[in-house]
Amino acid sequence: MQKAAILLSALGLVGAGGAWASDLDLTEFKAASAPVPYYAAPSWSVVGSLSPTLTDNALFSRDNRRSDLYYEPDVSLRLDGNLTNDLSYRFYARTQYDAFATEKDGNAAVARLGARLTENWDGWRFSAIYENRYDFDGVYRDLAFISHDVMGSVARDFRVDNVTLSPLLLLTYRFSDLAEARRWRFDAVLGIEIMLAPKWSIVSTPLFEAFWFTDGLNTGRRDQIYSADVGLKYNFASNLSLTTTVLYEVRTSNVAVRRYRDLRIGPRLDFAF
């Protein structure tokens, strides 16, 4: 069962293909709240979220749908600095896992070490990112595979009255010691925030993801993920918020068994210190 779980995770049936399919940390691509002089000293921060979530498809299965509750902590330690007024860098370590109440086969964990270089140009943010990623079977139980993700992104924020739109385009190639995990990935994301009051807002992050697998048993496999959500966000402070979200996700694929749909609902506490 243990070896099967590792292989299923690599092939995108559980873990890496479900909960981790949409594991973008959008705070990685947000603009700083104020310009930072290039001579400012580098700064440390801890950023993350805690989210108990109810899902109606814990194993991300096409035919074996099982409802369950899972807990997902996601925490990053960051070092941020500037090389010039327009060129910034970030080094980070990030840990994230899913722990299911009943469906333990859905448990998965990821640890990352990464670096990002971002150029701000006329309101646009262009980033080059590298991540050394470790995927685990279960909650840090056994190492399933190691990957090296190379990414490029472009993002920008548009503000009109009480509405902020944050489009993001991201392209990734994954090198891995497991052939089935090697693939191209394209993400198109639109962050939406509508301020209702000083502390309240409606938020949504519709996204599209496309995967082109290149090696091993996954050679020729093509997946697409469509996700739509809506949430109500309350800001306790500028660095602490609570968002309750309903999300619907569909994965299509040219390999029929990889297809699934999933409905999730739950609160998420976001923090930054």
Short mmCIF file of C-alpha atoms in Angstrom, two decimals:
data_model
loop_
_atom_site.label_atom_id
_atom_site.label_comp_id
_atom_site.label_asym_id
_atom_site.label_seq_id
_atom_site.Cartn_x
_atom_site.Cartn_y
_atom_site.Cartn_z
CA MET A 1 0.00 0.00 0.00
CA GLN A 2 2.82 2.40 0.85
CA LYS A 3 4.57 2.00 -2.52
CA ALA A 4 1.22 2.26 -4.29
CA ALA A 5 0.47 5.53 -2.50
CA ILE A 6 3.81 6.98 -3.62
CA LEU A 7 3.17 6.01 -7.24
CA LEU A 8 -0.40 7.33 -7.17
CA SER A 9 0.86 10.62 -5.81
CA ALA A 10 3.39 10.87 -8.61
CA LEU A 11 0.78 10.03 -11.24
CA GLY A 12 -1.61 12.68 -9.94
CA LEU A 13 -4.31 10.48 -8.40
CA VAL A 14 -3.84 11.66 -4.82
CA GLY A 15 -1.76 14.24 -3.01
CA ALA A 16 0.35 15.83 -5.74
CA GLY A 17 -2.45 15.69 -8.27
CA GLY A 18 -5.23 16.96 -6.03
CA ALA A 19 -4.48 19.15 -3.06
CA TRP A 20 -1.10 20.10 -4.50
CA ALA A 21 -2.42 20.76 -7.98
CA SER A 22 -3.47 24.26 -6.87
CA ASP A 23 -0.77 24.86 -4.28
CA LEU A 24 0.31 28.27 -5.57
CA ASP A 25 1.27 30.59 -2.76
CA LEU A 26 -0.16 33.76 -4.25
CA THR A 27 1.52 35.90 -1.59
CA GLU A 28 4.78 35.04 -3.38
CA PHE A 29 3.63 37.25 -6.26
CA LYS A 30 1.98 40.16 -4.43
CA ALA A 31 3.47 43.63 -4.57
CA ALA A 32 5.06 45.11 -1.49
CA SER A 33 2.81 47.49 0.44
CA ALA A 34 5.31 50.33 -0.06
CA PRO A 35 8.50 50.86 -2.08
CA VAL A 36 11.62 49.62 -0.29
CA PRO A 37 14.88 51.56 -0.83
CA TYR A 38 17.54 49.33 -2.35
CA TYR A 39 19.86 50.07 0.58
CA ALA A 40 17.38 48.75 3.18
CA ALA A 41 18.63 45.83 5.26
CA PRO A 42 17.21 42.39 4.40
CA SER A 43 14.24 41.41 6.57
CA TRP A 44 12.92 38.10 7.94
CA SER A 45 9.25 37.17 8.07
CA VAL A 46 6.99 34.19 8.77
CA VAL A 47 3.96 33.91 6.47
CA GLY A 48 1.36 31.18 6.38
CA SER A 49 -2.17 29.88 6.72
CA LEU A 50 -4.18 27.35 8.73
CA SER A 51 -7.25 25.87 7.05
CA PRO A 52 -9.57 23.07 8.17
CA THR A 53 -11.53 22.13 5.04
CA LEU A 54 -14.46 19.86 4.18
CA THR A 55 -14.19 18.13 0.79
CA ASP A 56 -16.57 15.80 -1.05
CA ASN A 57 -13.73 14.01 -2.87
CA ALA A 58 -10.89 13.31 -0.45
CA LEU A 59 -8.96 11.00 -2.82
CA PHE A 60 -9.51 13.17 -5.93
CA SER A 61 -11.09 10.16 -7.61
CA ARG A 62 -13.33 10.02 -10.66
CA ASP A 63 -15.49 7.14 -9.39
CA ASN A 64 -14.73 6.69 -5.68
CA ARG A 65 -15.92 9.96 -4.13
CA ARG A 66 -15.52 10.17 -0.36
CA SER A 67 -16.29 13.16 1.84
CA ASP A 68 -13.85 14.01 4.61
CA LEU A 69 -12.39 16.82 6.68
CA TYR A 70 -8.71 17.67 6.36
CA TYR A 71 -6.33 20.08 8.03
CA GLU A 72 -3.78 22.03 5.97
CA PRO A 73 -1.09 24.15 7.63
CA ASP A 74 1.12 26.07 5.18
CA VAL A 75 4.03 28.07 6.64
CA SER A 76 6.98 29.88 5.01
CA LEU A 77 10.09 31.45 6.49
CA ARG A 78 11.33 34.26 4.21
CA LEU A 79 14.30 36.53 3.80
CA ASP A 80 13.52 39.56 1.60
CA GLY A 81 15.82 42.25 0.28
CA ASN A 82 16.47 44.63 -2.61
CA LEU A 83 19.38 44.83 -5.04
CA THR A 84 18.07 48.09 -6.55
CA ASN A 85 14.87 50.11 -6.17
CA ASP A 86 13.24 47.90 -8.83
CA LEU A 87 14.98 44.55 -8.30
CA SER A 88 14.16 42.46 -5.23
CA TYR A 89 15.06 38.97 -4.03
CA ARG A 90 13.58 36.40 -1.69
CA PHE A 91 14.92 33.20 -0.13
CA TYR A 92 12.38 30.97 1.55
CA ALA A 93 11.67 27.64 3.18
CA ARG A 94 8.08 26.42 3.00
CA THR A 95 6.28 23.45 4.56
CA GLN A 96 2.74 22.29 3.80
CA TYR A 97 0.69 19.16 4.45
CA ASP A 98 -2.81 17.68 4.22
CA ALA A 99 -3.95 15.49 7.14
CA PHE A 100 -7.35 13.80 6.62
CA ALA A 101 -9.61 12.79 9.47
CA THR A 102 -10.64 9.44 7.93
CA GLU A 103 -9.18 8.92 4.45
CA LYS A 104 -5.54 8.54 5.47
CA ASP A 105 -4.54 7.53 1.93
CA GLY A 106 -5.11 11.16 1.00
CA ASN A 107 -2.45 12.42 3.43
CA ALA A 108 0.46 14.17 1.74
CA ALA A 109 3.19 16.67 2.57
CA VAL A 110 5.59 18.95 0.74
CA ALA A 111 8.72 20.81 1.85
CA ARG A 112 10.41 23.43 -0.33
CA LEU A 113 13.54 25.54 -0.43
CA GLY A 114 13.32 28.36 -2.93
CA ALA A 115 14.69 31.61 -4.29
CA ARG A 116 12.96 34.35 -6.26
CA LEU A 117 14.22 37.38 -8.18
CA THR A 118 11.63 40.03 -9.14
CA GLU A 119 11.97 43.02 -11.45
CA ASN A 120 9.34 45.77 -11.16
CA TRP A 121 8.80 47.56 -14.46
CA ASP A 122 6.07 50.14 -15.06
CA GLY A 123 3.74 48.44 -12.57
CA TRP A 124 4.42 44.90 -13.80
CA ARG A 125 6.32 42.31 -11.77
CA PHE A 126 8.50 39.81 -13.63
CA SER A 127 9.85 36.95 -11.52
CA ALA A 128 12.29 34.10 -11.96
CA ILE A 129 11.87 31.37 -9.31
CA TYR A 130 13.68 28.19 -8.37
CA GLU A 131 12.34 25.59 -5.90
CA ASN A 132 13.93 22.43 -4.57
CA ARG A 133 10.84 20.41 -3.61
CA TYR A 134 10.44 17.27 -1.48
CA ASP A 135 7.16 15.32 -1.79
CA PHE A 136 6.28 12.89 1.00
CA ASP A 137 3.95 9.92 1.23
CA GLY A 138 1.67 10.69 4.18
CA VAL A 139 2.43 13.52 6.59
CA TYR A 140 6.25 13.55 6.26
CA ARG A 141 6.28 9.76 6.55
CA ASP A 142 8.43 8.63 3.62
CA LEU A 143 10.09 10.63 0.86
CA ALA A 144 8.30 9.92 -2.42
CA PHE A 145 10.39 11.97 -4.84
CA ILE A 146 12.56 15.10 -5.15
CA SER A 147 11.93 17.80 -7.75
CA HIS A 148 13.57 20.96 -9.04
CA ASP A 149 11.01 23.50 -10.28
CA VAL A 150 12.11 26.34 -12.56
CA MET A 151 9.47 29.06 -12.97
CA GLY A 152 8.86 32.37 -14.69
CA SER A 153 5.92 34.66 -13.94
CA VAL A 154 4.40 38.04 -14.72
CA ALA A 155 1.88 39.75 -12.43
CA ARG A 156 0.28 43.11 -11.78
CA ASP A 157 -2.36 44.74 -9.56
CA PHE A 158 -5.14 46.94 -10.94
CA ARG A 159 -7.20 49.02 -8.51
CA VAL A 160 -10.49 50.67 -9.44
CA ASP A 161 -12.41 52.28 -6.56
CA ASN A 162 -12.97 49.44 -4.05
CA VAL A 163 -11.97 46.60 -6.42
CA THR A 164 -8.48 45.11 -6.82
CA LEU A 165 -7.72 42.76 -9.70
CA SER A 166 -4.46 40.79 -9.58
CA PRO A 167 -3.77 38.76 -12.76
CA LEU A 168 -0.87 36.30 -12.77
CA LEU A 169 0.66 34.12 -15.49
CA LEU A 170 3.15 31.42 -14.47
CA LEU A 171 5.08 28.82 -16.46
CA THR A 172 6.95 25.97 -14.72
CA TYR A 173 9.07 23.02 -15.71
CA ARG A 174 9.69 20.29 -13.16
CA PHE A 175 12.86 18.21 -13.17
CA SER A 176 12.54 15.18 -10.89
CA ASP A 177 14.23 11.95 -9.85
CA LEU A 178 10.85 10.30 -10.57
CA ALA A 179 10.17 10.26 -14.30
CA GLU A 180 6.37 10.42 -13.88
CA ALA A 181 6.63 13.74 -12.04
CA ARG A 182 8.43 15.59 -14.84
CA ARG A 183 6.17 18.02 -16.63
CA TRP A 184 5.40 21.50 -17.88
CA ARG A 185 2.74 23.50 -16.05
CA PHE A 186 0.97 26.73 -17.01
CA ASP A 187 -1.11 28.76 -14.54
CA ALA A 188 -3.45 31.65 -15.29
CA VAL A 189 -4.85 33.20 -12.11
CA LEU A 190 -7.04 36.22 -11.42
CA GLY A 191 -7.14 37.45 -7.83
CA ILE A 192 -10.24 39.55 -7.07
CA GLU A 193 -10.91 41.54 -3.91
CA ILE A 194 -13.96 43.78 -3.42
CA MET A 195 -13.85 45.92 -0.29
CA LEU A 196 -17.21 46.09 1.49
CA ALA A 197 -16.03 47.93 4.61
CA PRO A 198 -12.67 48.76 6.20
CA LYS A 199 -12.30 45.19 7.54
CA TRP A 200 -14.61 43.18 5.27
CA SER A 201 -14.18 42.12 1.65
CA ILE A 202 -15.36 39.55 -0.88
CA VAL A 203 -12.50 37.61 -2.46
CA SER A 204 -12.19 35.17 -5.34
CA THR A 205 -9.30 33.49 -7.16
CA PRO A 206 -10.50 31.77 -10.35
CA LEU A 207 -7.70 29.88 -12.05
CA PHE A 208 -6.80 27.65 -14.96
CA GLU A 209 -3.93 25.16 -14.89
CA ALA A 210 -2.59 23.02 -17.73
CA PHE A 211 -0.11 20.16 -17.32
CA TRP A 212 1.99 18.48 -20.03
CA PHE A 213 3.77 15.40 -18.63
CA THR A 214 6.97 14.45 -20.43
CA ASP A 215 8.39 11.16 -19.07
CA GLY A 216 7.81 7.69 -17.66
CA LEU A 217 4.32 6.24 -17.38
CA ASN A 218 2.89 9.75 -17.75
CA THR A 219 4.41 10.41 -21.19
CA GLY A 220 1.80 12.11 -23.37
CA ARG A 221 -0.62 12.79 -20.51
CA ARG A 222 -2.38 16.17 -20.63
CA ASP A 223 -4.40 17.55 -17.70
CA GLN A 224 -6.38 20.77 -17.23
CA ILE A 225 -7.73 22.10 -13.94
CA TYR A 226 -10.50 24.69 -13.71
CA SER A 227 -11.18 26.21 -10.31
CA ALA A 228 -13.65 28.85 -9.12
CA ASP A 229 -14.23 30.08 -5.59
CA VAL A 230 -15.82 32.85 -3.57
CA GLY A 231 -15.01 33.85 -0.02
CA LEU A 232 -15.79 36.38 2.69
CA LYS A 233 -12.69 37.88 4.28
CA TYR A 234 -12.33 39.69 7.62
CA ASN A 235 -9.12 41.58 8.42
CA PHE A 236 -8.29 41.53 12.12
CA ALA A 237 -5.18 43.55 11.28
CA SER A 238 -2.99 44.24 8.25
CA ASN A 239 -1.13 40.96 8.91
CA LEU A 240 -3.98 38.73 10.15
CA SER A 241 -7.19 37.76 8.35
CA LEU A 242 -9.86 35.06 8.30
CA THR A 243 -11.48 33.96 5.01
CA THR A 244 -14.36 31.48 4.64
CA THR A 245 -14.41 30.07 1.11
CA VAL A 246 -16.47 27.78 -1.11
CA LEU A 247 -14.44 26.29 -3.98
CA TYR A 248 -15.38 24.07 -6.92
CA GLU A 249 -12.67 22.37 -8.97
CA VAL A 250 -12.70 20.14 -12.05
CA ARG A 251 -9.78 18.27 -13.61
CA THR A 252 -10.05 17.03 -17.18
CA SER A 253 -7.46 14.78 -18.82
CA ASN A 254 -6.76 12.73 -21.92
CA VAL A 255 -6.38 9.82 -19.47
CA ALA A 256 -9.94 9.17 -18.29
CA VAL A 257 -9.08 7.81 -14.83
CA ARG A 258 -7.31 11.07 -13.94
CA ARG A 259 -10.52 13.13 -14.19
CA TYR A 260 -12.31 14.33 -11.06
CA ARG A 261 -14.44 17.07 -9.56
CA ASP A 262 -14.27 18.41 -6.04
CA LEU A 263 -16.23 20.77 -3.80
CA ARG A 264 -14.50 22.28 -0.76
CA ILE A 265 -15.65 24.63 1.97
CA GLY A 266 -13.90 25.95 5.03
CA PRO A 267 -12.23 28.85 6.85
CA ARG A 268 -8.59 29.88 6.38
CA LEU A 269 -6.56 31.96 8.82
CA ASP A 270 -3.77 33.89 7.06
CA PHE A 271 -0.95 35.50 9.01
CA ALA A 272 2.34 37.33 8.44
CA PHE A 273 4.84 38.32 11.11
#
